[in-house]
């Protein structure tokens, strides 16, 4: 085998390793090496986002090819050599109506599913559970007001996989339940983003933002702070563990004890002097 052949074989092996390694990594709810598509969806909102993305992709591809075809026709058919005496046409009512109406119809066709998606994201359904996520420099705190009012910090863990996404204490939620997420910032603006659930919302000091998700499969899901918030912005991941109802109930019991003395900042002011 020549040098070239060895190189090609090496490349093929590397490609295969990447492909298989990539698929092994392509777990639900986290980025994969060499990823060029959206992350696998884990919620109804993300299903809708994926559909809308694919719909627009087909639409813009067709439009681009159509415009390219028109340009090629013009270049070939109407260049000075092929068409020495140009037409003096300035108006054509039919064509003008068509090129006004067709784009309008296309835009309406985009606007309808776009607004449907927007309302799906912003009309928060009746929540089964509320979790408050507070962005801090540079970690997240999660409070569970419905489950015994405990709160805990979630910091990136150096020794955990996936690298830069693993945390010490994950946010835990039950599967197939509507989770209302309230976000705020304790110091500067952060953003709570979880691609697999189609969630991205700012966490702003002095303000309470709301969003929701319903995880349809159990497992680990990862996201990151998505508003540049200081030097460790890249090191405050969001890790959500989706479990069944039983596991969630027992986690709540354990968490209540574990975080009993934890952060009181969220509840101190709400409870007031009666606490
Ligand atoms: Cu940040």
mmCIF file of C-alpha atoms and ligand atoms in Angstrom:
data_model
loop_
_atom_site.group_PDB
_atom_site.id
_atom_site.type_symbol
_atom_site.label_atom_id
_atom_site.label_comp_id
_atom_site.label_asym_id
_atom_site.label_seq_id
_atom_site.Cartn_x
_atom_site.Cartn_y
_atom_site.Cartn_z
ATOM 1 C CA UNK A 1 0.000 0.000 0.000
ATOM 2 C CA UNK A 2 1.378 3.378 -1.000
ATOM 3 C CA UNK A 3 1.727 6.373 1.220
ATOM 4 C CA UNK A 4 -1.406 7.895 -0.270
ATOM 5 C CA UNK A 5 -3.358 4.701 0.358
ATOM 6 C CA UNK A 6 -2.280 4.615 3.997
ATOM 7 C CA UNK A 7 -3.340 8.220 4.396
ATOM 8 C CA UNK A 8 -6.738 7.469 2.890
ATOM 9 C CA UNK A 9 -7.170 4.410 5.096
ATOM 10 C CA UNK A 10 -6.212 6.497 8.140
ATOM 11 C CA UNK A 11 -8.764 9.109 7.186
ATOM 12 C CA UNK A 12 -11.448 6.472 6.680
ATOM 13 C CA UNK A 13 -10.710 4.915 10.074
ATOM 14 C CA UNK A 14 -10.737 8.342 11.719
ATOM 15 C CA UNK A 15 -14.049 9.119 10.018
ATOM 16 C CA UNK A 16 -15.539 5.829 11.151
ATOM 17 C CA UNK A 17 -14.324 6.374 14.712
ATOM 18 C CA UNK A 18 -15.817 9.847 14.677
ATOM 19 C CA UNK A 19 -19.079 8.540 13.276
ATOM 20 C CA UNK A 20 -19.433 5.708 15.789
ATOM 21 C CA UNK A 21 -18.021 7.788 18.637
ATOM 22 C CA UNK A 22 -20.391 10.535 17.619
ATOM 23 C CA UNK A 23 -23.405 8.271 17.685
ATOM 24 C CA UNK A 24 -22.351 6.824 21.043
ATOM 25 C CA UNK A 25 -22.204 10.382 22.338
ATOM 26 C CA UNK A 26 -25.455 11.394 20.708
ATOM 27 C CA UNK A 27 -27.406 10.850 23.875
ATOM 28 C CA UNK A 28 -30.663 12.580 24.456
ATOM 29 C CA UNK A 29 -30.344 16.099 25.780
ATOM 30 C CA UNK A 30 -26.760 17.018 25.124
ATOM 31 C CA UNK A 31 -24.577 18.240 22.284
ATOM 32 C CA UNK A 32 -22.655 15.674 20.231
ATOM 33 C CA UNK A 33 -19.288 16.019 18.474
ATOM 34 C CA UNK A 34 -19.578 17.209 14.866
ATOM 35 C CA UNK A 35 -23.213 17.968 15.364
ATOM 36 C CA UNK A 36 -24.770 19.933 12.527
ATOM 37 C CA UNK A 37 -28.448 19.440 13.276
ATOM 38 C CA UNK A 38 -30.631 20.583 16.159
ATOM 39 C CA UNK A 39 -30.411 18.547 19.333
ATOM 40 C CA UNK A 40 -32.900 15.714 19.641
ATOM 41 C CA UNK A 41 -36.202 17.084 20.917
ATOM 42 C CA UNK A 42 -37.405 16.212 24.414
ATOM 43 C CA UNK A 43 -40.541 18.371 24.676
ATOM 44 C CA UNK A 44 -43.636 19.328 22.667
ATOM 45 C CA UNK A 45 -42.325 22.890 22.154
ATOM 46 C CA UNK A 46 -39.052 21.588 20.735
ATOM 47 C CA UNK A 47 -40.969 19.164 18.472
ATOM 48 C CA UNK A 48 -42.709 22.231 17.099
ATOM 49 C CA UNK A 49 -39.460 24.197 16.735
ATOM 50 C CA UNK A 50 -37.856 21.293 14.842
ATOM 51 C CA UNK A 51 -40.865 21.076 12.532
ATOM 52 C CA UNK A 52 -40.823 24.844 11.908
ATOM 53 C CA UNK A 53 -37.075 24.762 11.241
ATOM 54 C CA UNK A 54 -37.421 21.953 8.697
ATOM 55 C CA UNK A 55 -40.423 23.638 7.070
ATOM 56 C CA UNK A 56 -38.497 26.918 6.632
ATOM 57 C CA UNK A 57 -35.442 25.054 5.403
ATOM 58 C CA UNK A 58 -37.400 23.381 2.609
ATOM 59 C CA UNK A 59 -39.115 26.665 1.756
ATOM 60 C CA UNK A 60 -35.940 28.732 1.519
ATOM 61 C CA UNK A 61 -34.217 25.979 -0.466
ATOM 62 C CA UNK A 62 -37.010 25.953 -3.051
ATOM 63 C CA UNK A 63 -37.024 29.789 -3.245
ATOM 64 C CA UNK A 64 -33.233 29.963 -3.588
ATOM 65 C CA UNK A 65 -33.209 27.349 -6.361
ATOM 66 C CA UNK A 66 -36.053 29.155 -8.144
ATOM 67 C CA UNK A 67 -34.193 32.509 -8.035
ATOM 68 C CA UNK A 68 -31.003 30.787 -9.172
ATOM 69 C CA UNK A 69 -32.879 29.240 -12.116
ATOM 70 C CA UNK A 70 -34.297 32.666 -13.077
ATOM 71 C CA UNK A 71 -30.790 34.194 -12.951
ATOM 72 C CA UNK A 72 -29.350 31.419 -15.090
ATOM 73 C CA UNK A 73 -32.150 31.850 -17.655
ATOM 74 C CA UNK A 74 -31.504 35.609 -17.803
ATOM 75 C CA UNK A 75 -27.745 35.152 -18.137
ATOM 76 C CA UNK A 76 -28.032 32.535 -20.882
ATOM 77 C CA UNK A 77 -31.001 33.828 -22.844
ATOM 78 C CA UNK A 78 -30.712 37.583 -22.555
ATOM 79 C CA UNK A 79 -27.028 38.382 -22.717
ATOM 80 C CA UNK A 80 -25.920 40.885 -25.366
ATOM 81 C CA UNK A 81 -24.684 38.193 -27.719
ATOM 82 C CA UNK A 82 -27.735 35.928 -27.593
ATOM 83 C CA UNK A 83 -30.199 38.803 -27.517
ATOM 84 C CA UNK A 84 -28.722 41.831 -29.339
ATOM 85 C CA UNK A 85 -32.008 43.746 -29.549
ATOM 86 C CA UNK A 86 -33.524 43.954 -26.041
ATOM 87 C CA UNK A 87 -37.254 44.074 -25.450
ATOM 88 C CA UNK A 88 -38.669 47.498 -24.521
ATOM 89 C CA UNK A 89 -41.360 46.079 -22.220
ATOM 90 C CA UNK A 90 -41.776 48.136 -19.020
ATOM 91 C CA UNK A 91 -45.037 46.842 -17.566
ATOM 92 C CA UNK A 92 -46.745 43.490 -17.314
ATOM 93 C CA UNK A 93 -49.777 43.485 -15.049
ATOM 94 C CA UNK A 94 -50.035 39.714 -14.698
ATOM 95 C CA UNK A 95 -46.396 39.301 -13.668
ATOM 96 C CA UNK A 96 -46.625 42.214 -11.238
ATOM 97 C CA UNK A 97 -49.712 40.753 -9.572
ATOM 98 C CA UNK A 98 -48.033 37.342 -9.350
ATOM 99 C CA UNK A 99 -44.762 38.591 -7.873
ATOM 100 C CA UNK A 100 -46.650 40.611 -5.281
ATOM 101 C CA UNK A 101 -49.235 38.017 -4.362
ATOM 102 C CA UNK A 102 -47.015 34.933 -4.223
ATOM 103 C CA UNK A 103 -44.522 36.428 -1.693
ATOM 104 C CA UNK A 104 -47.456 37.686 0.406
ATOM 105 C CA UNK A 105 -48.935 34.183 0.460
ATOM 106 C CA UNK A 106 -45.529 32.707 1.343
ATOM 107 C CA UNK A 107 -45.109 35.190 4.221
ATOM 108 C CA UNK A 108 -48.605 34.437 5.521
ATOM 109 C CA UNK A 109 -47.764 30.729 5.255
ATOM 110 C CA UNK A 110 -44.711 31.389 7.453
ATOM 111 C CA UNK A 111 -46.508 33.726 9.864
ATOM 112 C CA UNK A 112 -49.293 31.271 10.762
ATOM 113 C CA UNK A 113 -47.098 28.445 12.145
ATOM 114 C CA UNK A 114 -44.693 31.058 13.536
ATOM 115 C CA UNK A 115 -47.395 32.669 15.668
ATOM 116 C CA UNK A 116 -48.751 29.251 16.630
ATOM 117 C CA UNK A 117 -45.292 28.344 17.958
ATOM 118 C CA UNK A 118 -44.932 31.680 19.731
ATOM 119 C CA UNK A 119 -48.237 31.208 21.536
ATOM 120 C CA UNK A 120 -47.342 27.609 22.412
ATOM 121 C CA UNK A 121 -44.167 28.921 24.067
ATOM 122 C CA UNK A 122 -45.680 31.943 25.776
ATOM 123 C CA UNK A 123 -49.118 30.709 26.856
ATOM 124 C CA UNK A 124 -48.014 28.779 29.888
ATOM 125 C CA UNK A 125 -50.357 25.861 30.539
ATOM 126 C CA UNK A 126 -51.544 25.043 34.054
ATOM 127 C CA UNK A 127 -48.354 24.012 35.805
ATOM 128 C CA UNK A 128 -47.918 20.769 37.756
ATOM 129 C CA UNK A 129 -44.734 22.077 39.335
ATOM 130 C CA UNK A 130 -42.880 25.361 39.615
ATOM 131 C CA UNK A 131 -39.109 25.646 39.782
ATOM 132 C CA UNK A 132 -37.418 28.980 40.241
ATOM 133 C CA UNK A 133 -33.997 29.268 38.643
ATOM 134 C CA UNK A 134 -31.797 32.107 39.862
ATOM 135 C CA UNK A 135 -28.729 32.956 37.812
ATOM 136 C CA UNK A 136 -25.709 33.944 39.852
ATOM 137 C CA UNK A 137 -22.089 34.706 39.031
ATOM 138 C CA UNK A 138 -21.414 31.875 38.103
ATOM 139 C CA UNK A 139 -23.846 29.127 38.935
ATOM 140 C CA UNK A 140 -27.572 28.486 39.189
ATOM 141 C CA UNK A 141 -29.811 28.114 42.238
ATOM 142 C CA UNK A 142 -33.013 26.117 42.034
ATOM 143 C CA UNK A 143 -35.943 26.651 44.376
ATOM 144 C CA UNK A 144 -38.948 24.341 44.694
ATOM 145 C CA UNK A 145 -41.775 26.427 46.203
ATOM 146 C CA UNK A 146 -44.371 23.640 45.695
ATOM 147 C CA UNK A 147 -42.353 20.901 47.351
ATOM 148 C CA UNK A 148 -41.321 22.132 50.766
ATOM 149 C CA UNK A 149 -39.642 25.369 49.769
ATOM 150 C CA UNK A 150 -36.095 24.126 49.605
ATOM 151 C CA UNK A 151 -33.423 25.772 47.511
ATOM 152 C CA UNK A 152 -29.993 24.593 46.437
ATOM 153 C CA UNK A 153 -27.029 25.674 44.341
ATOM 154 C CA UNK A 154 -25.970 23.902 41.187
ATOM 155 C CA UNK A 155 -22.304 24.366 40.305
ATOM 156 C CA UNK A 156 -20.287 22.936 37.457
ATOM 157 C CA UNK A 157 -18.399 19.845 38.607
ATOM 158 C CA UNK A 158 -14.898 19.435 37.166
ATOM 159 C CA UNK A 159 -14.926 15.655 37.622
ATOM 160 C CA UNK A 160 -18.291 15.032 35.990
ATOM 161 C CA UNK A 161 -19.141 14.161 32.403
ATOM 162 C CA UNK A 162 -20.060 15.536 29.973
ATOM 163 C CA UNK A 163 -17.178 17.985 30.323
ATOM 164 C CA UNK A 164 -18.267 21.551 31.148
ATOM 165 C CA UNK A 165 -21.903 20.398 31.444
ATOM 166 C CA UNK A 166 -21.926 18.128 34.506
ATOM 167 C CA UNK A 167 -22.948 19.733 37.812
ATOM 168 C CA UNK A 168 -22.878 18.762 41.491
ATOM 169 C CA UNK A 169 -26.636 19.141 42.112
ATOM 170 C CA UNK A 170 -28.930 18.729 39.145
ATOM 171 C CA UNK A 171 -32.366 20.255 38.818
ATOM 172 C CA UNK A 172 -34.756 17.281 39.049
ATOM 173 C CA UNK A 173 -38.237 17.204 37.512
ATOM 174 C CA UNK A 174 -40.876 14.533 36.866
ATOM 175 C CA UNK A 175 -41.494 13.283 33.322
ATOM 176 C CA UNK A 176 -44.628 14.272 31.356
ATOM 177 C CA UNK A 177 -45.510 17.070 33.757
ATOM 178 C CA UNK A 178 -45.841 20.749 32.935
ATOM 179 C CA UNK A 179 -42.923 22.456 34.656
ATOM 180 C CA UNK A 180 -43.198 26.211 35.073
ATOM 181 C CA UNK A 181 -39.744 27.753 35.197
ATOM 182 C CA UNK A 182 -39.376 31.165 36.749
ATOM 183 C CA UNK A 183 -36.067 32.885 36.167
ATOM 184 C CA UNK A 184 -34.359 35.824 37.738
ATOM 185 C CA UNK A 185 -30.824 37.100 38.158
ATOM 186 C CA UNK A 186 -29.146 37.752 41.489
ATOM 187 C CA UNK A 187 -26.386 40.021 40.177
ATOM 188 C CA UNK A 188 -26.277 40.518 36.398
ATOM 189 C CA UNK A 189 -28.357 39.264 33.478
ATOM 190 C CA UNK A 190 -28.041 35.527 32.793
ATOM 191 C CA UNK A 191 -30.153 33.346 30.522
ATOM 192 C CA UNK A 192 -31.645 29.944 31.204
ATOM 193 C CA UNK A 193 -31.353 27.836 28.050
ATOM 194 C CA UNK A 194 -32.004 24.184 27.416
ATOM 195 C CA UNK A 195 -31.936 23.297 23.695
ATOM 196 C CA UNK A 196 -33.678 19.899 23.926
ATOM 197 C CA UNK A 197 -36.726 21.506 25.551
ATOM 198 C CA UNK A 198 -36.731 24.556 23.259
ATOM 199 C CA UNK A 199 -36.245 26.824 26.273
ATOM 200 C CA UNK A 200 -34.248 30.050 26.334
ATOM 201 C CA UNK A 201 -35.233 32.875 28.630
ATOM 202 C CA UNK A 202 -33.356 35.742 30.251
ATOM 203 C CA UNK A 203 -32.774 35.789 34.005
ATOM 204 C CA UNK A 204 -32.847 39.481 34.873
ATOM 205 C CA UNK A 205 -32.177 41.043 38.303
ATOM 206 C CA UNK A 206 -35.345 42.573 39.777
ATOM 207 C CA UNK A 207 -37.592 40.785 37.355
ATOM 208 C CA UNK A 208 -39.323 37.420 37.227
ATOM 209 C CA UNK A 209 -39.553 35.772 33.821
ATOM 210 C CA UNK A 210 -41.626 32.709 33.156
ATOM 211 C CA UNK A 211 -41.456 29.859 30.706
ATOM 212 C CA UNK A 212 -42.395 26.185 30.705
ATOM 213 C CA UNK A 213 -41.476 22.783 29.408
ATOM 214 C CA UNK A 214 -42.817 19.268 29.509
ATOM 215 C CA UNK A 215 -40.119 16.637 29.269
ATOM 216 C CA UNK A 216 -41.490 13.634 27.403
ATOM 217 C CA UNK A 217 -38.615 11.221 28.122
ATOM 218 C CA UNK A 218 -36.645 10.491 31.267
ATOM 219 C CA UNK A 219 -32.916 11.118 31.251
ATOM 220 C CA UNK A 220 -30.311 13.849 31.585
ATOM 221 C CA UNK A 221 -30.633 17.101 29.695
ATOM 222 C CA UNK A 222 -28.013 19.811 29.470
ATOM 223 C CA UNK A 223 -28.025 23.498 28.683
ATOM 224 C CA UNK A 224 -25.898 26.544 29.369
ATOM 225 C CA UNK A 225 -26.189 30.113 30.530
ATOM 226 C CA UNK A 226 -26.829 32.028 27.330
ATOM 227 C CA UNK A 227 -26.257 35.655 28.268
ATOM 228 C CA UNK A 228 -22.661 36.809 28.605
ATOM 229 C CA UNK A 229 -22.447 37.372 32.367
ATOM 230 C CA UNK A 230 -18.783 37.651 33.279
ATOM 231 C CA UNK A 231 -15.579 35.694 33.321
ATOM 232 C CA UNK A 232 -17.058 32.283 34.169
ATOM 233 C CA UNK A 233 -20.083 32.576 31.900
ATOM 234 C CA UNK A 234 -18.956 29.462 30.042
ATOM 235 C CA UNK A 235 -18.801 27.473 33.261
ATOM 236 C CA UNK A 236 -22.331 27.677 34.640
ATOM 237 C CA UNK A 237 -24.131 24.814 32.889
ATOM 238 C CA UNK A 238 -27.740 23.802 33.420
ATOM 239 C CA UNK A 239 -28.336 20.114 34.082
ATOM 240 C CA UNK A 240 -31.862 18.740 34.382
ATOM 241 C CA UNK A 241 -32.581 15.167 35.422
ATOM 242 C CA UNK A 242 -36.002 13.967 34.288
ATOM 243 C CA UNK A 243 -37.315 11.067 36.369
ATOM 244 C CA UNK A 244 -40.603 9.237 36.921
ATOM 245 C CA UNK A 245 -43.103 10.357 39.584
ATOM 246 C CA UNK A 246 -41.906 7.852 42.202
ATOM 247 C CA UNK A 247 -38.264 8.804 41.813
ATOM 248 C CA UNK A 248 -39.209 12.464 41.946
ATOM 249 C CA UNK A 249 -41.176 12.001 45.178
ATOM 250 C CA UNK A 250 -38.271 10.240 46.871
ATOM 251 C CA UNK A 251 -35.807 12.834 45.541
ATOM 252 C CA UNK A 252 -37.986 15.595 47.033
ATOM 253 C CA UNK A 253 -37.963 13.859 50.422
ATOM 254 C CA UNK A 254 -34.180 13.514 50.367
ATOM 255 C CA UNK A 255 -33.697 17.044 49.036
ATOM 256 C CA UNK A 256 -35.869 18.575 51.754
ATOM 257 C CA UNK A 257 -33.507 17.155 54.377
ATOM 258 C CA UNK A 258 -30.306 17.722 52.417
ATOM 259 C CA UNK A 259 -31.018 21.361 51.609
ATOM 260 C CA UNK A 260 -32.930 22.233 54.769
ATOM 261 C CA UNK A 261 -30.299 24.742 55.841
ATOM 262 C CA UNK A 262 -29.621 25.823 52.280
ATOM 263 C CA UNK A 263 -30.276 29.149 50.613
ATOM 264 C CA UNK A 264 -33.133 31.113 52.137
ATOM 265 C CA UNK A 265 -32.836 34.132 49.872
ATOM 266 C CA UNK A 266 -35.796 33.182 47.702
ATOM 267 C CA UNK A 267 -38.232 32.638 50.541
ATOM 268 C CA UNK A 268 -36.985 35.085 53.195
ATOM 269 C CA UNK A 269 -38.716 38.110 51.722
ATOM 270 C CA UNK A 270 -41.824 36.226 50.564
ATOM 271 C CA UNK A 271 -42.458 34.648 53.968
ATOM 272 C CA UNK A 272 -41.831 37.923 55.787
ATOM 273 C CA UNK A 273 -42.001 38.188 59.578
ATOM 274 C CA UNK A 274 -44.289 35.170 59.955
ATOM 275 C CA UNK A 275 -41.384 32.834 59.134
HETATM 276 CU CU1 LIG B 1 -23.783 33.655 31.624
#
